[in-house]
Amino acid sequence: MAYYFEEPSRTFGEYLLVPGYSSAQCVPTAVSLKTPLVRFRKGEEQCPIEMNIPMVSAIMQSVSGDKLAIALAKQGGVSFIYGSQSVEDEADMVRRVKQYKKGFVTSDSNLPPTATLADVLELKNETGHSTVAITDDGTAHGKLLGIVASRDYRLSRMPMDLSVKEFMTPLERLITAPASTNLHDCNDIIWDNKINSLPLVDDEGRLQYMVFRKDYDSHKENVNELLDENKSYVVGAGINTRDYETRVPALVEAGVDVLCIDSSEGYSEWQERTISWIRANYGDRVKVGAGNVVDREGFLFLAKAGADFVKIGIGGGSICITRETKGIGRGQATAVIEVAKARDDYFKQTGIYVPICSDGGIVHDYHITLALAMGADFVMLGRYFARFDESPTAKLRINGNYVKEYWGEGSNRARNWQRYDLGGAQKLSFEEGVDSYVPYAGTLAEGVQTTLYKVRSTMCNCGALSIEELQEKARLTVVSSTSIVEGGSHDVILRNNNQTN
Ligand code: IMP
């Protein structure tokens, strides 16, 4: 006879934290958000990879490219570069993160000399950057011909079809430096010459990097940045259970720090086989997370198979329609609570702590605090990160509002059928994700800092200065639907939209 769970499965929106005593020492700036990423013998050794913030970005085409990975590592978290691309392209993205030199920017605003003022404005709108490199082939590493900055054009006086050649600052009037110049010297050149950007070129005049005056202070500001022992940013990458024999070696060779099997349902022999292959070929040197699971049995299966962390969540993602199409899944809060208990039991029995990640379904910032309080070591977010400048998708203007594109890995747009393991390489004939827009939200740095300030504040209200302390002290309550209404503004006329709420 079928098994029935006694309790309905619940989501984050059905819970609140009940505050506890907070001492005068308990202030947001004193809170540490350090958290383990991979398995370790807790109490006996240090976790081999610890993050400075409990956030990782989703293994998705519309979220985790190299640019977002760098921005997130600067804040102390880890991106998992999407695996639904060729092995070479994914390894190149990892390599770009590992080889990223702080302060040296690979230009993302480039045009060929045939471009017009209209093209410059369109690109500026897309990237948000006002400096455009003009190269012979319009790429980031073409031969540098000139630079267009805002001071080079006057919209009221110049026709839109004017060629960039007419108004760019040409190479012969630009100050450039050899690609080998160190950051300190670059900044001196910028200050001495009162310029805003310095292009670095190789011996053949090909653009390599740009150094910007506006970045000068930001190199010093990233107190939380997550670096490996060679001072490169830490980065993760998604793999699947089919081509791991070629994908894993390429990613390892590119310098990846941690892998994660990307699958909608992880309680499977396919995942066990993938982890076994990695252990047989690399021992414990290569770290690999697995998932997704939503219960105790799924967690224990992957922990015993050797997963370095286990990801939780089926059907809760903002773009996910798995529950509607297949009728599988579980409320995210219930899944996290049950898996956290299994993780603690496994630790008591074996001395091995396997971190768990709550993946998907974070709608409000406080959901992150709830997930941590319920036992998650960190959270994975897709929609949240897709909104920022650094995500790899286009920024568009719709009905007067800026939005960014965001689509599921199981949508026809991504066609990532490898994350649905049913054996063989057959394509699914139905989608498990949608193609959508999310409101544009500016830079990742500002967004993450605001979010985590809220998380830290709530932790203080619960008397917790660390995630571990939050998990010990948190008191959670299920809220009724009427108290959810009470929790928003109500019975007032809001000034900005004249609505009664
Ligand atoms: P979000 O943060 O709520 O947007 O959820 C992101 C998570 O949704 C990802 O980390 C994946 O686990 C999951 N996901 C990504 N693409 C799909 C899809 O097409 N269908 C179902 N789930 C997806």
Short mmCIF file of C-alpha atoms in Angstrom, two decimals, residues 143-476:
data_model
loop_
_atom_site.label_atom_id
_atom_site.label_comp_id
_atom_site.label_asym_id
_atom_site.label_seq_id
_atom_site.Cartn_x
_atom_site.Cartn_y
_atom_site.Cartn_z
CA LYS A 143 43.20 45.09 -32.64
CA LEU A 144 42.46 48.29 -30.72
CA LEU A 145 41.50 51.22 -33.00
CA GLY A 146 39.98 53.65 -30.50
CA ILE A 147 37.68 54.19 -27.53
CA VAL A 148 34.25 55.80 -27.34
CA ALA A 149 33.27 57.28 -23.98
CA SER A 150 30.31 59.52 -23.07
CA ARG A 151 32.43 62.64 -23.52
CA ASP A 152 33.00 61.73 -27.20
CA TYR A 153 29.46 62.39 -28.39
CA ARG A 154 26.71 65.01 -28.06
CA LEU A 155 23.34 63.52 -28.85
CA SER A 156 21.76 66.88 -29.66
CA ARG A 157 24.36 67.63 -32.35
CA MET A 158 25.16 64.28 -33.91
CA PRO A 159 23.08 62.06 -36.24
CA MET A 160 22.41 58.51 -35.11
CA ASP A 161 24.00 57.04 -38.23
CA LEU A 162 27.33 58.84 -37.68
CA SER A 163 30.20 56.35 -37.92
CA VAL A 164 32.19 55.74 -34.70
CA LYS A 165 35.34 56.51 -36.71
CA GLU A 166 34.20 60.15 -36.80
CA PHE A 167 33.94 60.67 -33.06
CA MET A 168 35.94 57.97 -31.22
CA THR A 169 39.20 58.91 -29.52
CA PRO A 170 41.57 57.20 -31.98
CA LEU A 171 44.46 54.98 -30.90
CA GLU A 172 47.11 57.62 -31.63
CA ARG A 173 45.48 59.94 -29.06
CA LEU A 174 44.90 57.25 -26.46
CA ILE A 175 47.15 56.38 -23.57
CA THR A 176 47.63 52.60 -23.49
CA ALA A 177 49.94 50.25 -21.58
CA PRO A 178 51.49 46.83 -22.28
CA ALA A 179 49.42 43.85 -21.14
CA SER A 180 52.08 42.92 -18.58
CA THR A 181 51.72 46.18 -16.59
CA ASN A 182 50.80 45.54 -12.96
CA LEU A 183 47.69 47.03 -11.37
CA HIS A 184 49.60 49.45 -9.18
CA ASP A 185 51.36 50.97 -12.23
CA CYS A 186 48.11 51.04 -14.21
CA ASN A 187 46.45 53.06 -11.46
CA ASP A 188 49.41 55.46 -11.40
CA ILE A 189 49.08 55.99 -15.17
CA ILE A 190 45.34 56.65 -14.76
CA TRP A 191 45.90 59.19 -11.98
CA ASP A 192 48.92 60.91 -13.55
CA ASN A 193 47.13 61.39 -16.87
CA LYS A 194 43.69 62.16 -15.43
CA ILE A 195 42.03 59.50 -17.60
CA ASN A 196 39.05 57.28 -16.75
CA SER A 197 40.16 54.09 -18.47
CA LEU A 198 43.41 52.50 -19.55
CA PRO A 199 43.43 49.87 -22.33
CA LEU A 200 46.15 47.21 -22.05
CA VAL A 201 47.36 45.82 -25.37
CA ASP A 202 49.68 42.99 -26.40
CA ASP A 203 52.72 43.30 -28.73
CA GLU A 204 50.46 43.17 -31.80
CA GLY A 205 48.18 45.91 -30.53
CA ARG A 206 45.37 43.52 -29.57
CA LEU A 207 43.22 44.61 -26.66
CA GLN A 208 43.70 42.39 -23.60
CA TYR A 209 42.14 44.22 -20.66
CA MET A 210 40.74 47.53 -19.54
CA VAL A 211 41.53 49.10 -16.17
CA PHE A 212 38.99 51.65 -14.95
CA ARG A 213 39.44 54.58 -12.56
CA LYS A 214 36.03 53.87 -10.97
CA ASP A 215 37.23 50.39 -9.89
CA TYR A 216 40.18 51.76 -7.96
CA ASP A 217 38.45 51.73 -4.58
CA SER A 218 36.47 48.56 -5.12
CA HIS A 219 39.60 46.35 -5.15
CA LYS A 220 40.11 47.21 -1.52
CA GLU A 221 36.49 46.96 -0.48
CA ASN A 222 35.86 43.26 -0.94
CA VAL A 223 36.70 42.08 2.55
CA ASN A 224 34.70 38.88 2.04
CA GLU A 225 36.15 37.80 -1.30
CA LEU A 226 36.60 34.06 -1.67
CA LEU A 227 40.07 33.12 -2.88
CA ASP A 228 41.98 29.86 -3.28
CA GLU A 229 45.56 29.42 -2.05
CA ASN A 230 46.84 31.03 -5.28
CA LYS A 231 44.67 34.09 -4.72
CA SER A 232 42.33 33.20 -7.61
CA TYR A 233 38.59 33.33 -7.16
CA VAL A 234 36.87 30.10 -6.11
CA VAL A 235 34.46 28.76 -8.73
CA GLY A 236 32.20 25.74 -9.18
CA ALA A 237 30.79 24.03 -12.26
CA GLY A 238 27.83 21.84 -13.12
CA ILE A 239 28.24 18.36 -14.56
CA ASN A 240 25.77 15.69 -15.65
CA THR A 241 25.57 11.93 -15.30
CA ARG A 242 26.23 11.23 -18.97
CA ASP A 243 29.40 12.88 -20.28
CA TYR A 244 31.33 13.12 -16.98
CA GLU A 245 34.24 11.08 -18.33
CA THR A 246 35.13 13.94 -20.67
CA ARG A 247 33.62 16.92 -18.85
CA VAL A 248 35.17 16.35 -15.41
CA PRO A 249 38.82 16.11 -16.65
CA ALA A 250 38.40 19.29 -18.73
CA LEU A 251 36.95 21.23 -15.79
CA VAL A 252 39.63 19.96 -13.41
CA GLU A 253 42.29 20.94 -15.91
CA ALA A 254 40.73 24.43 -16.11
CA GLY A 255 41.16 24.74 -12.34
CA VAL A 256 37.60 24.27 -11.04
CA ASP A 257 37.34 24.14 -7.23
CA VAL A 258 34.12 22.20 -6.85
CA LEU A 259 31.68 20.35 -9.10
CA CYS A 260 27.98 19.69 -8.72
CA ILE A 261 25.85 17.11 -10.49
CA ASP A 262 22.98 19.07 -11.95
CA SER A 263 19.84 17.01 -11.95
CA SER A 264 16.17 17.55 -11.19
CA GLU A 265 16.03 14.28 -9.24
CA GLY A 266 19.17 12.98 -7.57
CA TYR A 267 18.14 9.85 -5.66
CA SER A 268 19.36 7.66 -8.49
CA GLU A 269 21.91 5.10 -9.56
CA TRP A 270 23.14 7.58 -12.21
CA GLN A 271 24.43 9.92 -9.52
CA GLU A 272 26.06 7.09 -7.57
CA ARG A 273 27.89 5.98 -10.73
CA THR A 274 29.09 9.52 -11.44
CA ILE A 275 30.45 10.04 -7.92
CA SER A 276 32.12 6.58 -7.95
CA TRP A 277 33.86 7.41 -11.23
CA ILE A 278 35.19 10.67 -9.76
CA ARG A 279 36.42 8.91 -6.60
CA ALA A 280 38.06 6.14 -8.65
CA ASN A 281 39.90 8.66 -10.82
CA TYR A 282 40.61 11.54 -8.45
CA GLY A 283 40.08 10.26 -4.90
CA ASP A 284 38.93 13.07 -2.60
CA ARG A 285 40.88 15.73 -4.50
CA VAL A 286 37.92 16.61 -6.70
CA LYS A 287 34.94 17.84 -4.71
CA VAL A 288 31.47 17.06 -6.02
CA GLY A 289 28.00 17.92 -4.75
CA ALA A 290 24.93 15.93 -5.75
CA GLY A 291 21.14 16.20 -5.75
CA ASN A 292 18.41 17.15 -5.78
CA VAL A 293 16.64 15.23 -3.03
CA VAL A 294 13.74 16.09 -0.73
CA ASP A 295 13.88 13.47 2.02
CA ARG A 296 16.00 11.57 4.50
CA GLU A 297 16.47 8.51 2.27
CA GLY A 298 17.66 10.58 -0.68
CA PHE A 299 20.18 12.43 1.51
CA LEU A 300 21.58 9.25 3.10
CA PHE A 301 21.92 7.59 -0.30
CA LEU A 302 24.01 10.46 -1.70
CA ALA A 303 26.02 10.97 1.50
CA LYS A 304 26.96 7.27 1.50
CA ALA A 305 27.77 7.45 -2.21
CA GLY A 306 30.39 10.08 -1.28
CA ALA A 307 28.74 13.38 -2.22
CA ASP A 308 30.61 16.39 -0.81
CA PHE A 309 27.36 18.27 -0.31
CA VAL A 310 23.74 17.49 -1.01
CA LYS A 311 21.27 19.78 -2.69
CA ILE A 312 17.59 19.87 -1.65
CA GLY A 313 14.60 20.87 -3.74
CA ILE A 314 12.21 19.50 -6.32
CA GLY A 315 9.60 21.66 -7.93
CA GLY A 316 10.05 24.84 -5.89
CA GLY A 317 12.09 26.90 -8.37
CA SER A 318 10.47 30.08 -9.68
CA ILE A 319 10.65 28.89 -13.31
CA CYS A 320 9.88 25.27 -12.44
CA ILE A 321 6.74 23.46 -13.57
CA THR A 322 7.90 19.97 -12.55
CA ARG A 323 5.15 19.63 -9.95
CA GLU A 324 2.52 20.58 -12.52
CA THR A 325 3.84 18.37 -15.30
CA LYS A 326 5.01 15.33 -13.36
CA GLY A 327 3.32 15.57 -9.98
CA ILE A 328 6.55 15.08 -8.02
CA GLY A 329 8.12 17.31 -5.40
CA ARG A 330 7.79 18.49 -1.83
CA GLY A 331 7.35 21.82 -0.05
CA GLN A 332 10.83 23.29 0.29
CA ALA A 333 10.67 24.05 4.03
CA THR A 334 9.55 20.53 4.93
CA ALA A 335 12.26 19.03 2.71
CA VAL A 336 15.00 21.16 4.30
CA ILE A 337 13.87 20.37 7.86
CA GLU A 338 13.84 16.61 7.20
CA VAL A 339 17.15 16.52 5.34
CA ALA A 340 18.83 18.65 8.03
CA LYS A 341 17.85 16.06 10.65
CA ALA A 342 19.27 13.30 8.46
CA ARG A 343 22.51 15.29 8.02
CA ASP A 344 22.84 15.68 11.81
CA ASP A 345 22.15 11.97 12.41
CA TYR A 346 24.71 11.02 9.78
CA PHE A 347 27.26 13.29 11.48
CA LYS A 348 26.56 11.71 14.89
CA GLN A 349 27.03 8.22 13.46
CA THR A 350 30.07 8.83 11.26
CA GLY A 351 31.76 12.05 12.46
CA ILE A 352 31.40 13.34 8.88
CA TYR A 353 29.50 16.54 8.28
CA VAL A 354 27.94 16.72 4.80
CA PRO A 355 26.71 20.29 4.15
CA ILE A 356 23.25 20.71 2.68
CA CYS A 357 22.04 23.34 0.23
CA SER A 358 18.47 24.58 -0.09
CA ASP A 359 18.00 25.03 -3.84
CA GLY A 360 15.21 27.15 -5.34
CA GLY A 361 12.09 28.87 -4.11
CA ILE A 362 13.72 31.81 -2.32
CA VAL A 363 11.27 34.65 -2.96
CA HIS A 364 11.96 37.11 -0.13
CA ASP A 365 15.32 37.76 1.49
CA TYR A 366 14.03 36.44 4.81
CA HIS A 367 13.49 33.03 3.17
CA ILE A 368 17.28 32.71 3.18
CA THR A 369 17.33 33.22 6.96
CA LEU A 370 14.53 30.68 7.34
CA ALA A 371 16.38 28.11 5.22
CA LEU A 372 19.52 28.58 7.33
CA ALA A 373 17.54 28.41 10.58
CA MET A 374 15.91 25.17 9.38
CA GLY A 375 19.36 23.65 8.95
CA ALA A 376 20.59 24.53 5.46
CA ASP A 377 24.31 25.38 5.33
CA PHE A 378 23.78 27.54 2.27
CA VAL A 379 21.19 28.36 -0.38
CA MET A 380 21.26 28.18 -4.18
CA LEU A 381 19.45 30.93 -6.06
CA GLY A 382 18.49 31.36 -9.70
CA ARG A 383 15.83 34.08 -10.02
CA TYR A 384 17.62 36.20 -7.43
CA PHE A 385 20.91 36.35 -9.34
CA ALA A 386 19.34 36.52 -12.82
CA ARG A 387 18.16 40.06 -11.96
CA PHE A 388 21.63 41.57 -11.71
CA ASP A 389 23.85 43.29 -14.29
CA GLU A 390 26.35 40.42 -14.16
CA SER A 391 23.98 37.61 -15.22
CA PRO A 392 24.60 36.52 -18.81
CA THR A 393 21.21 37.57 -20.21
CA ALA A 394 19.91 40.63 -22.02
CA LYS A 395 18.53 43.61 -20.15
CA LEU A 396 15.34 44.77 -21.88
CA ARG A 397 12.81 47.51 -21.41
CA ILE A 398 9.22 46.33 -21.29
CA ASN A 399 6.30 48.67 -20.58
CA GLY A 400 8.74 51.27 -19.29
CA ASN A 401 10.41 48.89 -16.82
CA TYR A 402 13.81 47.26 -17.10
CA VAL A 403 13.79 43.48 -16.93
CA LYS A 404 16.27 40.66 -17.49
CA GLU A 405 15.56 37.37 -19.17
CA TYR A 406 15.40 34.24 -17.03
CA TRP A 407 14.63 30.75 -18.30
CA GLY A 408 14.62 27.26 -16.77
CA GLU A 409 17.13 24.58 -17.69
CA GLY A 410 14.18 22.32 -18.45
CA SER A 411 12.60 24.80 -20.86
CA ASN A 412 12.71 24.44 -24.62
CA ARG A 413 15.02 27.44 -24.70
CA ALA A 414 17.76 25.77 -22.60
CA ARG A 415 17.10 22.24 -23.83
CA ASN A 416 19.14 20.85 -20.96
CA TRP A 417 17.65 17.39 -21.13
CA GLN A 418 20.76 15.91 -19.51
CA ARG A 419 19.55 16.94 -16.07
CA TYR A 420 16.60 14.56 -16.38
CA ASP A 421 18.08 11.11 -15.90
CA LEU A 422 15.97 8.33 -17.18
CA GLY A 423 18.77 6.49 -18.92
CA GLY A 424 20.02 6.81 -22.47
CA ALA A 425 20.10 10.09 -24.32
CA GLN A 426 16.48 10.45 -25.29
CA LYS A 427 15.00 13.91 -25.44
CA LEU A 428 12.00 14.75 -23.36
CA SER A 429 8.93 15.68 -25.30
CA PHE A 430 7.66 17.99 -22.55
CA GLU A 431 9.09 20.96 -20.70
CA GLU A 432 9.73 21.25 -16.96
CA GLY A 433 10.60 24.94 -16.96
CA VAL A 434 9.39 28.24 -18.38
CA ASP A 435 11.00 31.17 -20.21
CA SER A 436 10.40 34.44 -18.34
CA TYR A 437 11.50 37.94 -17.32
CA VAL A 438 12.57 39.14 -13.88
CA PRO A 439 12.76 42.76 -12.71
CA TYR A 440 16.22 44.23 -13.24
CA ALA A 441 17.94 44.88 -9.89
CA GLY A 442 21.26 46.66 -10.54
CA THR A 443 24.63 45.31 -9.45
CA LEU A 444 25.17 42.02 -7.65
CA ALA A 445 27.37 43.65 -5.02
CA GLU A 446 24.68 46.07 -3.88
CA GLY A 447 21.92 43.45 -4.01
CA VAL A 448 23.83 40.82 -2.04
CA GLN A 449 25.02 43.29 0.58
CA THR A 450 21.49 44.56 1.19
CA THR A 451 20.09 41.03 1.38
CA LEU A 452 22.74 39.85 3.80
CA TYR A 453 22.35 42.89 5.99
CA LYS A 454 18.75 41.80 6.47
CA VAL A 455 19.84 38.22 7.18
CA ARG A 456 22.37 39.43 9.75
CA SER A 457 19.76 41.69 11.40
CA THR A 458 17.28 38.84 11.76
CA MET A 459 20.01 36.61 13.15
CA CYS A 460 20.67 39.26 15.79
CA ASN A 461 16.97 39.32 16.66
CA CYS A 462 17.34 35.60 17.33
CA GLY A 463 20.48 36.17 19.42
CA ALA A 464 22.76 34.42 16.90
CA LEU A 465 26.20 35.55 15.76
CA SER A 466 26.82 32.60 13.44
CA ILE A 467 24.79 30.25 11.26
CA GLU A 468 25.48 27.38 13.65
CA GLU A 469 24.19 29.45 16.56
CA LEU A 470 21.10 30.39 14.56
CA GLN A 471 20.38 26.71 13.96
CA GLU A 472 20.66 25.99 17.69
CA LYS A 473 18.63 28.97 18.90
CA ALA A 474 16.02 29.51 16.16
CA ARG A 475 12.38 29.13 17.15
CA LEU A 476 10.09 28.73 14.17
#
